[in-house]
Short mmCIF file of C-alpha atoms in Angstrom, two decimals:
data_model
loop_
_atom_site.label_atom_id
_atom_site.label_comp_id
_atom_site.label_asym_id
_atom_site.label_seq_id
_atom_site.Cartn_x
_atom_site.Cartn_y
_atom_site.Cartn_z
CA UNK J 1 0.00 0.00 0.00
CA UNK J 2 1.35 3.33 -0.96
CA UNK J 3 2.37 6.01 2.12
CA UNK J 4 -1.43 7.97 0.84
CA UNK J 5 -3.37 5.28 0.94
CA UNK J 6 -2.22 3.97 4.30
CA UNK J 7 -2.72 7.88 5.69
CA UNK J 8 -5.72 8.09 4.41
CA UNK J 9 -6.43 4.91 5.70
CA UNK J 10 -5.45 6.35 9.31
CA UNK J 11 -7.37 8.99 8.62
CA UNK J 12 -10.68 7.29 7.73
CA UNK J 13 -9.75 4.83 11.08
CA UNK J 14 -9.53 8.53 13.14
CA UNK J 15 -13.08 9.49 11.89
CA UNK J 16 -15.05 6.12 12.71
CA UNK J 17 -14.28 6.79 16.33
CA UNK J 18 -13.97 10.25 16.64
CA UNK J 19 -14.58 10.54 20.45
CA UNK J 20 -12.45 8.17 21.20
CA UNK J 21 -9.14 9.74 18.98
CA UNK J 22 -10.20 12.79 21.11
CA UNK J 23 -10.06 11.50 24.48
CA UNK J 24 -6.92 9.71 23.34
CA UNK J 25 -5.01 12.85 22.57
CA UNK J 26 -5.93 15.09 25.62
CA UNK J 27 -2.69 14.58 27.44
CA UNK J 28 -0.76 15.67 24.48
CA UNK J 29 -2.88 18.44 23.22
CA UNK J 30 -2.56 19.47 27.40
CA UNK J 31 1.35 18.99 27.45
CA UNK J 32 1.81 20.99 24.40
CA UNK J 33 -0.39 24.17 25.04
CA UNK J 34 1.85 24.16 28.53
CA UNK J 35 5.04 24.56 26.39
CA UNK J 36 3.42 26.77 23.66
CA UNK J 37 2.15 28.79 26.67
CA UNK J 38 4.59 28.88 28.66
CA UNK J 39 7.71 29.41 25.96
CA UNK J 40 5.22 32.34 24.43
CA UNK J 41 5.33 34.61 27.57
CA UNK J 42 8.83 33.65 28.55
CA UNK J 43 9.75 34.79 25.13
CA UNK J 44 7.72 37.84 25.38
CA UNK J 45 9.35 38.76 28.80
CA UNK J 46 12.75 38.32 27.06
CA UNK J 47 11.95 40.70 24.48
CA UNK J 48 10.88 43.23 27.20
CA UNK J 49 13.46 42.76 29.64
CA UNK J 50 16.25 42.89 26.47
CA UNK J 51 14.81 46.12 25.57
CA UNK J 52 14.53 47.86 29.28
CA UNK J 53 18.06 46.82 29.63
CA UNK J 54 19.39 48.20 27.18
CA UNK J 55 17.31 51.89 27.81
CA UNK J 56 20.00 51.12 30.78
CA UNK J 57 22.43 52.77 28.85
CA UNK J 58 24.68 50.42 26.22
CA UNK J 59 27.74 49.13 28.36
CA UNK J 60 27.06 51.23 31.00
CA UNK J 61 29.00 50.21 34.52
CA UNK J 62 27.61 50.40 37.27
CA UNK J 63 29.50 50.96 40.51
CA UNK J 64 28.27 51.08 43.74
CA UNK J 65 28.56 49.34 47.56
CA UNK J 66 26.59 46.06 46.47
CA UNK J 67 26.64 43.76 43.66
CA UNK J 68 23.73 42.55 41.87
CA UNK J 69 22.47 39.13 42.58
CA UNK J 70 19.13 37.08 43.26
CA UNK J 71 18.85 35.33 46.97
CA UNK J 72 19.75 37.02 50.41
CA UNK J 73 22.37 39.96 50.63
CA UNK J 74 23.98 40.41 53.69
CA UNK J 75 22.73 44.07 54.51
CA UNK J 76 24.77 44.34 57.48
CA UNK J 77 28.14 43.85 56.50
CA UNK J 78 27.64 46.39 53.01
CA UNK J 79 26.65 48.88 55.17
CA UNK J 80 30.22 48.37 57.13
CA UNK J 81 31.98 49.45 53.82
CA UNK J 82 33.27 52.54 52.88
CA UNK J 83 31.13 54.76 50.84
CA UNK J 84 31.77 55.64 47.29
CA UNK J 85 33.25 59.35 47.15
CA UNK J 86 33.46 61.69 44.31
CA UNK J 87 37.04 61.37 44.75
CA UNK J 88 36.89 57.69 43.12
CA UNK J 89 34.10 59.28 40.55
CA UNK J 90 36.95 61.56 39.30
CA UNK J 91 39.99 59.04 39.63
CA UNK J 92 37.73 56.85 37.41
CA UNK J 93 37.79 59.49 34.80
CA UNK J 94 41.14 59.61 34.31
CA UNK J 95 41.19 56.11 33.88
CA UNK J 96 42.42 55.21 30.03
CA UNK J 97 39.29 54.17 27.70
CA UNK J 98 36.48 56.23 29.74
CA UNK J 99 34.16 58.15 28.04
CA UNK J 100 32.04 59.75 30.48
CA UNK J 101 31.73 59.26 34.52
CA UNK J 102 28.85 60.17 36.18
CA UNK J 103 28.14 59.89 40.29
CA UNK J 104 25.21 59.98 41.50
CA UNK J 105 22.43 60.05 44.52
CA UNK J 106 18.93 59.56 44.74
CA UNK J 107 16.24 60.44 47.46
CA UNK J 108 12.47 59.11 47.59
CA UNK J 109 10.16 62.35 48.07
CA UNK J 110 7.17 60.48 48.26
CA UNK J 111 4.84 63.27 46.93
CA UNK J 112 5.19 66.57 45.07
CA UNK J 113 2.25 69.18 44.92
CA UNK J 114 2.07 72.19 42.08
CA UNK J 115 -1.26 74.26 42.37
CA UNK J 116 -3.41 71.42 43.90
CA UNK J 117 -2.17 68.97 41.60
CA UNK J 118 -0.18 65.82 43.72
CA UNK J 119 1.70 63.12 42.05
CA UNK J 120 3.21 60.62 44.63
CA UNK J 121 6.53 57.77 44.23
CA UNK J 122 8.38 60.44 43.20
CA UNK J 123 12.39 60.14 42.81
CA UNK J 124 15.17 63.04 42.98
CA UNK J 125 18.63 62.01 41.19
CA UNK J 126 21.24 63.91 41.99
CA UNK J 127 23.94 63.93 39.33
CA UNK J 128 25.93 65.59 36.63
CA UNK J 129 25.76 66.56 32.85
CA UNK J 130 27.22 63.14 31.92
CA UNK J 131 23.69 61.27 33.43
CA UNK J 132 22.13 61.78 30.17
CA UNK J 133 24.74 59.58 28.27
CA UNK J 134 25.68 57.38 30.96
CA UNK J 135 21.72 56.41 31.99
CA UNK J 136 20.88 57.33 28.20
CA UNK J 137 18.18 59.97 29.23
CA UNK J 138 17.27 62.36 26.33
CA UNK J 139 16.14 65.21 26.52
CA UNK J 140 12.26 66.21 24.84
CA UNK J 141 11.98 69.94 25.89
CA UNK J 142 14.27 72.34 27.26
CA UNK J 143 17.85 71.08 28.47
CA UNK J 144 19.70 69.04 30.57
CA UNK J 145 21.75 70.01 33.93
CA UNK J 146 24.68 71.14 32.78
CA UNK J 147 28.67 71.31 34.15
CA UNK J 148 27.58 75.49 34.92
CA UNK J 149 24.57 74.18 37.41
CA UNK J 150 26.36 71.94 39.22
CA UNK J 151 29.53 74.17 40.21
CA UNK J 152 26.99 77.05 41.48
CA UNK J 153 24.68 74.34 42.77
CA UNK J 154 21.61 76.23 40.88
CA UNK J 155 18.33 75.16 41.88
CA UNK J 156 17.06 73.85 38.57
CA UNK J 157 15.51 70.68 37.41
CA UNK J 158 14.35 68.14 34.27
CA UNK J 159 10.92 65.80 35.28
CA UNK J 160 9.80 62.94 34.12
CA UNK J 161 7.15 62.44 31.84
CA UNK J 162 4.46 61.18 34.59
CA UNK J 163 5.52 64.21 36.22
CA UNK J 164 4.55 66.39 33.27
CA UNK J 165 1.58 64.59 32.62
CA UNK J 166 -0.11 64.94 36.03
CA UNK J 167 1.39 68.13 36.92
CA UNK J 168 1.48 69.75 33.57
CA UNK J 169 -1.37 68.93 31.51
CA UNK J 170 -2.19 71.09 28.30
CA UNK J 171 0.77 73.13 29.82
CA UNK J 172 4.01 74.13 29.32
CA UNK J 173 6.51 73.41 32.20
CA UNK J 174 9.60 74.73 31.13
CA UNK J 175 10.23 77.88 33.72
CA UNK J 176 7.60 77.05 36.14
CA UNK J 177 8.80 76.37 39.81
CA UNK J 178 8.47 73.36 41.88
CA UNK J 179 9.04 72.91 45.69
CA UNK J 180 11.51 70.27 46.19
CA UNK J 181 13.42 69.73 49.77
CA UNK J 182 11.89 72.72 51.00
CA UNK J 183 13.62 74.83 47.95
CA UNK J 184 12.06 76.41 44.67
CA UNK J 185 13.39 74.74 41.72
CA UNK J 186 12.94 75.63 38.39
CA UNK J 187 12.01 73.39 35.33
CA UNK J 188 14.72 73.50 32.60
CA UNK J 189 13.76 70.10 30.71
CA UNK J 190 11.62 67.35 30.50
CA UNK J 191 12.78 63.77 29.80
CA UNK J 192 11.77 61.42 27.03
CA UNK J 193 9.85 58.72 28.30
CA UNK J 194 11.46 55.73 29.43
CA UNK J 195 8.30 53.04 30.39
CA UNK J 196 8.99 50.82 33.50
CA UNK J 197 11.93 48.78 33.97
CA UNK J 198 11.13 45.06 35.88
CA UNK J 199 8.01 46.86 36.71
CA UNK J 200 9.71 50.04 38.15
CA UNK J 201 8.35 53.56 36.45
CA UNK J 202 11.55 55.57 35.32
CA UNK J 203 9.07 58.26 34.71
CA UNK J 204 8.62 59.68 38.25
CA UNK J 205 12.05 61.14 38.14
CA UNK J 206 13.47 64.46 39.01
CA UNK J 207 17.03 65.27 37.89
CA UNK J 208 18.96 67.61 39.89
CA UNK J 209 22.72 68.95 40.01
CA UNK J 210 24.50 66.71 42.41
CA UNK J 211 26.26 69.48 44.22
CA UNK J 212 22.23 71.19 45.15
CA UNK J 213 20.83 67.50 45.97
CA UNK J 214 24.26 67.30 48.69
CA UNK J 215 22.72 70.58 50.38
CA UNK J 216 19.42 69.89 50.39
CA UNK J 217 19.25 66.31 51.33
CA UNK J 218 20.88 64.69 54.74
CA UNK J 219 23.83 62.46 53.88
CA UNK J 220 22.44 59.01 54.20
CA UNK J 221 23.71 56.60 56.88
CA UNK J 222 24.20 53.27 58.01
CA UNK J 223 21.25 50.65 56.07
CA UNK J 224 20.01 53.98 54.40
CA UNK J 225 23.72 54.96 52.74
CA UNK J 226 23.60 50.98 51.10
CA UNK J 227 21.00 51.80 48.23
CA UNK J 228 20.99 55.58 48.89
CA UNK J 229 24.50 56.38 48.73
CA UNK J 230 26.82 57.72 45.82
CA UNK J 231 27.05 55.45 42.84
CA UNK J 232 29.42 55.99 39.91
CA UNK J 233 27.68 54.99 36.33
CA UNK J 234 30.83 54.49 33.86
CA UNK J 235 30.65 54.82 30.16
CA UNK J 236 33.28 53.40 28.52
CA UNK J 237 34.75 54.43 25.10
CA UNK J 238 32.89 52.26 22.43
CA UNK J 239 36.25 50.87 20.92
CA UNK J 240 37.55 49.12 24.44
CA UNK J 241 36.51 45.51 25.70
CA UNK J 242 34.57 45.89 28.59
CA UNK J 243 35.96 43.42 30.53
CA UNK J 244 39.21 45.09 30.50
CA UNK J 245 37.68 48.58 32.07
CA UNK J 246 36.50 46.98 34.78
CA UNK J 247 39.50 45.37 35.61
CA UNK J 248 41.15 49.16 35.57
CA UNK J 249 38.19 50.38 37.74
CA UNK J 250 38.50 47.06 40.06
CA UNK J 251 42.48 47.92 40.10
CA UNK J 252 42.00 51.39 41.13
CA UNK J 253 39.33 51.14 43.84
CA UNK J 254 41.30 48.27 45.50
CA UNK J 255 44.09 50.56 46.09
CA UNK J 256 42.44 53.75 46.71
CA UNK J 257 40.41 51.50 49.59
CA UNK J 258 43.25 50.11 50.75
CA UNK J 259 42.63 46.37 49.94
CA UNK J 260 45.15 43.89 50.24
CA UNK J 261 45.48 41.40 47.79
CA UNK J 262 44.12 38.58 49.46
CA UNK J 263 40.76 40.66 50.45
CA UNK J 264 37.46 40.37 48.92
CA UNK J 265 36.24 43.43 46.89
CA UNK J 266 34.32 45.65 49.38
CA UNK J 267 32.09 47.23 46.28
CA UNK J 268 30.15 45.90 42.77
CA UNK J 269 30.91 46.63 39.32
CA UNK J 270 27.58 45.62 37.52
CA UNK J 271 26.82 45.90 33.82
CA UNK J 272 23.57 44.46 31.81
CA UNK J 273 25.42 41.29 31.68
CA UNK J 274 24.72 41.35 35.27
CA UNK J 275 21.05 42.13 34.85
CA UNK J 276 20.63 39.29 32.36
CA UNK J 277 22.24 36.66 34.69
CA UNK J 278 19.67 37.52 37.20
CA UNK J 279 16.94 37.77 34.99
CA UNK J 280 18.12 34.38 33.41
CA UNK J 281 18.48 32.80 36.65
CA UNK J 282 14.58 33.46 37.53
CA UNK J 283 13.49 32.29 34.67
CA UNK J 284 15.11 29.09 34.35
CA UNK J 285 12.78 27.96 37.30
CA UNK J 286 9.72 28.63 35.23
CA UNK J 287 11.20 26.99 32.62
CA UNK J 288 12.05 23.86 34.42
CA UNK J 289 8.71 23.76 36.12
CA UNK J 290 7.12 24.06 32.57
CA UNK J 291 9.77 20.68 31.25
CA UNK J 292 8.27 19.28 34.29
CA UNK J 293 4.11 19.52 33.67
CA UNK J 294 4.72 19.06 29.50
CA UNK J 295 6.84 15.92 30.66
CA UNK J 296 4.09 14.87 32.55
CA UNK J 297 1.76 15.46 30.13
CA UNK J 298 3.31 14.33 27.40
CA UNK J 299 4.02 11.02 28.93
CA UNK J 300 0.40 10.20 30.22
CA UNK J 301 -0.49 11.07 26.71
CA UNK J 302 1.70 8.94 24.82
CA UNK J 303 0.59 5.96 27.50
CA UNK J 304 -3.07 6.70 26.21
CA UNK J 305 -1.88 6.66 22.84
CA UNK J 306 -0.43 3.47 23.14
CA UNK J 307 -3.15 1.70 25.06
CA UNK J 308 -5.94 2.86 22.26
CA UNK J 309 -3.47 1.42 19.83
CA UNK J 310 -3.03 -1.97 21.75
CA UNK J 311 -6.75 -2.08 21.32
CA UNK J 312 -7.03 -1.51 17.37
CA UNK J 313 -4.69 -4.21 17.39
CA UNK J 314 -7.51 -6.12 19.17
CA UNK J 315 -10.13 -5.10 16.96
CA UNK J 316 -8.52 -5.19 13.95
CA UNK J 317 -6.77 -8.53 13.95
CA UNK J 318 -9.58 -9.84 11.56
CA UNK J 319 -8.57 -7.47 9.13
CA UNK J 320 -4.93 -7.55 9.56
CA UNK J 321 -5.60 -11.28 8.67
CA UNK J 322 -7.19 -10.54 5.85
CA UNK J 323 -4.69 -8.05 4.63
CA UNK J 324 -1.90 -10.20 5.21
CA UNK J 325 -3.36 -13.23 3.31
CA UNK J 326 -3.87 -11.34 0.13
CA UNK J 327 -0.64 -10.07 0.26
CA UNK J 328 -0.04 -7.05 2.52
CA UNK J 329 3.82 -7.02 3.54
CA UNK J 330 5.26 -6.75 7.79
CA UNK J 331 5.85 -3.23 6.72
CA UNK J 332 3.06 -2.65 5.10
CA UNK J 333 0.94 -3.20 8.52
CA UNK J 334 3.42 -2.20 10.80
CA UNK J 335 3.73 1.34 8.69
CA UNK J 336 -0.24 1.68 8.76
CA UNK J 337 -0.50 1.47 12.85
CA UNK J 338 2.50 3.67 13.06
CA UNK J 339 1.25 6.47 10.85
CA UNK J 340 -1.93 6.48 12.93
CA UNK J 341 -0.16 6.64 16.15
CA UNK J 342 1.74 9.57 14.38
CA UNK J 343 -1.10 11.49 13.09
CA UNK J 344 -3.12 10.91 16.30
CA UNK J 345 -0.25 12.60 18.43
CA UNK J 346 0.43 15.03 15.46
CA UNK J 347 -3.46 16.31 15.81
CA UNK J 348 -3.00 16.53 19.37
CA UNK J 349 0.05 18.60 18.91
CA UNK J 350 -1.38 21.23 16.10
CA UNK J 351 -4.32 21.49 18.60
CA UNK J 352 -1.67 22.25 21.49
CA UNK J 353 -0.62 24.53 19.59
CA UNK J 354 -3.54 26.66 18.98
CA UNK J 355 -4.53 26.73 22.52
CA UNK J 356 -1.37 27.29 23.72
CA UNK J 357 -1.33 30.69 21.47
CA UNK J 358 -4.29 31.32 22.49
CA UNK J 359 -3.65 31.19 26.48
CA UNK J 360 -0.24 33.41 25.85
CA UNK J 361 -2.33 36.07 24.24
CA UNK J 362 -5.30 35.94 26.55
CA UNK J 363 -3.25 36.44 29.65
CA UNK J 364 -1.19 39.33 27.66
CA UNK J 365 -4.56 40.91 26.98
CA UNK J 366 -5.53 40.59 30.86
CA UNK J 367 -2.16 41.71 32.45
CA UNK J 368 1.45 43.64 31.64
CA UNK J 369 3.13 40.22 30.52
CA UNK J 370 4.06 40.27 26.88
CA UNK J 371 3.23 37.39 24.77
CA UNK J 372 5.86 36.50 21.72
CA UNK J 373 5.47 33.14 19.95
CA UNK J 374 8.77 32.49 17.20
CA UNK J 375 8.46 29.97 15.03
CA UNK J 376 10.79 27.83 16.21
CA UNK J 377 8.19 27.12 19.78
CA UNK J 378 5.54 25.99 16.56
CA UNK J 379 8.01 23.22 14.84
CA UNK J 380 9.19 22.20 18.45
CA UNK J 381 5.87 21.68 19.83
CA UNK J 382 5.20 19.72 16.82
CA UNK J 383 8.30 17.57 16.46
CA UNK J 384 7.75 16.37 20.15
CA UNK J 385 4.21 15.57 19.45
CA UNK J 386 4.94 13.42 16.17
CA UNK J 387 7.94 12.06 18.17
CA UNK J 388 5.57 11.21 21.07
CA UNK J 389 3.72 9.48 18.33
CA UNK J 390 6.64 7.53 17.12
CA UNK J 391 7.63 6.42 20.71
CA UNK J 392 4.76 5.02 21.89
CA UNK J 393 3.00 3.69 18.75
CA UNK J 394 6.17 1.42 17.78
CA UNK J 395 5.26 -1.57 19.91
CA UNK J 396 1.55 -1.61 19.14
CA UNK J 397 2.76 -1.37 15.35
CA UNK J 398 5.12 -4.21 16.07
CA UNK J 399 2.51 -5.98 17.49
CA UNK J 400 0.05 -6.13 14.47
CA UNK J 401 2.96 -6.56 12.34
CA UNK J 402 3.78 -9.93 14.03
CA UNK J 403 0.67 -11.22 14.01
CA UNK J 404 -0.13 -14.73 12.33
CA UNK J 405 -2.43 -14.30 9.34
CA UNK J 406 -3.53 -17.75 9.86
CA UNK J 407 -4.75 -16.96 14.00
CA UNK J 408 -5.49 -14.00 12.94
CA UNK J 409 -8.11 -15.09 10.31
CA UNK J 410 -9.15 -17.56 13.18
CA UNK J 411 -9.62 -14.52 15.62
CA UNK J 412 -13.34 -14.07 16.61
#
């Protein structure tokens, strides 16, 4: 029998018991629509998280008193290290390969009021001109701090764009004056929009001159100085590796902190490298969960698979008598159960498939998660599906294959 006729055999065999081929392939059309699913929103989520890194600011380094890293940090002994000083900002900068340096504090205001209006989670940074490149802010209207603000500590400032549209609606910010720490600030600039970042807004943001934000705001201590005390963001020149400027950086602060050579580093150098570790490192658990339920799934499917084939076998055997006596070859048979076991599975998988879309884009539709489904998640879904298929359908197959034609003509 040619390969069409014995698929359209299977298919004709699929039809005749309809409920039954459905029941049969539940566990793989389940197992599948968990990996489509699953891969579909991870994959979205990569996409995202790619992206907000990068707004980061392209091989930016970032140094501060911690490193970056998932788990439990031992809060107590970073807040015995020294503090970052603008001293090591500058000595950085006259490091070979360096672009631009730029240090950098930040204080949570909570709220800020302008003529009755109240926006709240708001954010000072207090930096230099070189934030805009190092953090990769640009700048929509007006300008940026510049080198002249910070060395007579003016009292100007650049918002956000939540900030402009709460506080500014249908009108123009530049030159009007905000209270901030108690001061009057004026509005030179407002920021392009930057979304969230791992759910954070980086649109609540104020941008001061470092040298007015030291004035106005008490030097943090102890805990507090951890996450709210200077941090240097690096920029190196585009043409250097940057694995070899933060050995130079590592090199420098170990002397200027008076390391030995034998002592751990008592600060963090992170880049986006960094960022993607951890990121990676979270979702490998969801992905290993997910190998876990389509494993599952897959496996009580191909069991059913195999058990509705061991019973064709059954009710065929008549025929496969039949067959066999007017000629029908081992391979002929064995390739008929086999296909059917295939396309079975295969059905199961396309179906998997479509739900498994499906899902990804319903829950994007209901929440923030992204959805992205390459094609690559389509042919793996359905290459472990036929292969599911192929697996558990060869020793039914066998079965009828081996069967006497002579007890199997007998068979009642």
């Amino acid at each position: 029998m040619k390969l069409k006729d014995l698929i359209s055999t299977s298919f004709e065999m699929l039809r005749t018991h309809r409920l039954r081929s459905f029941l049969t392939i539940l566990g793989i059309v389940i197992g599948v629509m968990t990996i489509i699913a699953i891969l579909s929103l991870i994959q979205g989520l990569n996409i995202t998280v790619e992206r907000q890194i990068q707004s980061l600011g392209s091989n930016t380094i970032f140094v501060q008193k911690y490193s970056w890293r998932t788990g439990r940090m031992d809060i107590e002994e970073i807040a015995k290290r020294k503090d970052l000083t603008l001293e090591d900002a500058w000595a950085i900068a006259k490091l070979p390969y360096i672009d631009k340096v730029a240090p950098h504090k930040y204080y949570n205001i909570g709220t800020l009021t302008y003529q009755g209006k109240v926006v709240k989670q708001i954010e000072i940074i207090g930096s230099t001109s070189d934030l805009q490149y190092t953090a990769n802010y640009s700048v929509e209207v007006g300008r940026f701090i510049n080198e002249e603000d910070y060395y007579h500590k003016q009292q100007v400032c650049c918002i956000g764009g939540y900030i402009v549209d709460n506080l500014f609606y249908n009108e123009d910010p530049i030159g009007k004056h905000l209270t901030i720490g108690g001061k009057r600030f004026i509005v030179i600039g407002t920021l392009a929009r930057k979304g969230s970042f791992l759910g954070q807004p980086q649109d609540n943001i104020i941008i001061i001159p470092l040298s007015t934000f030291e004035k106005i705001f008490p030097k943090p201590t102890g805990y507090q100085a951890v996450f709210q005390g200077l941090s240097i963001q690096v920029l190196p020149k585009k043409t250097q590796h940057l694995e070899k400027v933060i050995d130079q950086i590592r090199e420098l602060l170990r002397r200027r902190r008076g390391l030995s050579y034998n002592d751990p580093d008592d600060f963090g150098i992170n880049t986006q490298e960094t960022l993607r570790e951890i990121y990676q490192n979270i979702t490998r658990v969801a992905f290993i969960v997910m190998i876990g339920v389509a494993t599952i799934s897959l496996l009580v499917g191909g069991i059913g698979i195999m058990n509705i084939m061991l019973v064709a076998v059954v009710e065929r055997t008549k025929e496969i008598g039949i067959r066999k006596a007017i000629g029908a070859s081992t391979r002929s048979i064995l390739y008929q159960f086999l296909i059917e076991a295939v396309i079975l599975s295969t059905i199961g998988g396309i179906l998997g498939i479509i739900l498994g879309i499906g899902i990804a884009k319903l829950v994007s539709a209901a929440t923030p998660l992204p959805a992205a489904t390459p094609i690559w998640t389509v042919i793996l879904g359905i290459s472990f599906s036929a292969a599911v298929g192929i697996f558990f359908g060869i020793y039914p197959a066998n079965r009828a294959a081996q069967l006497d034609p002579i007890q199997a003509l007998r068979y009642e």
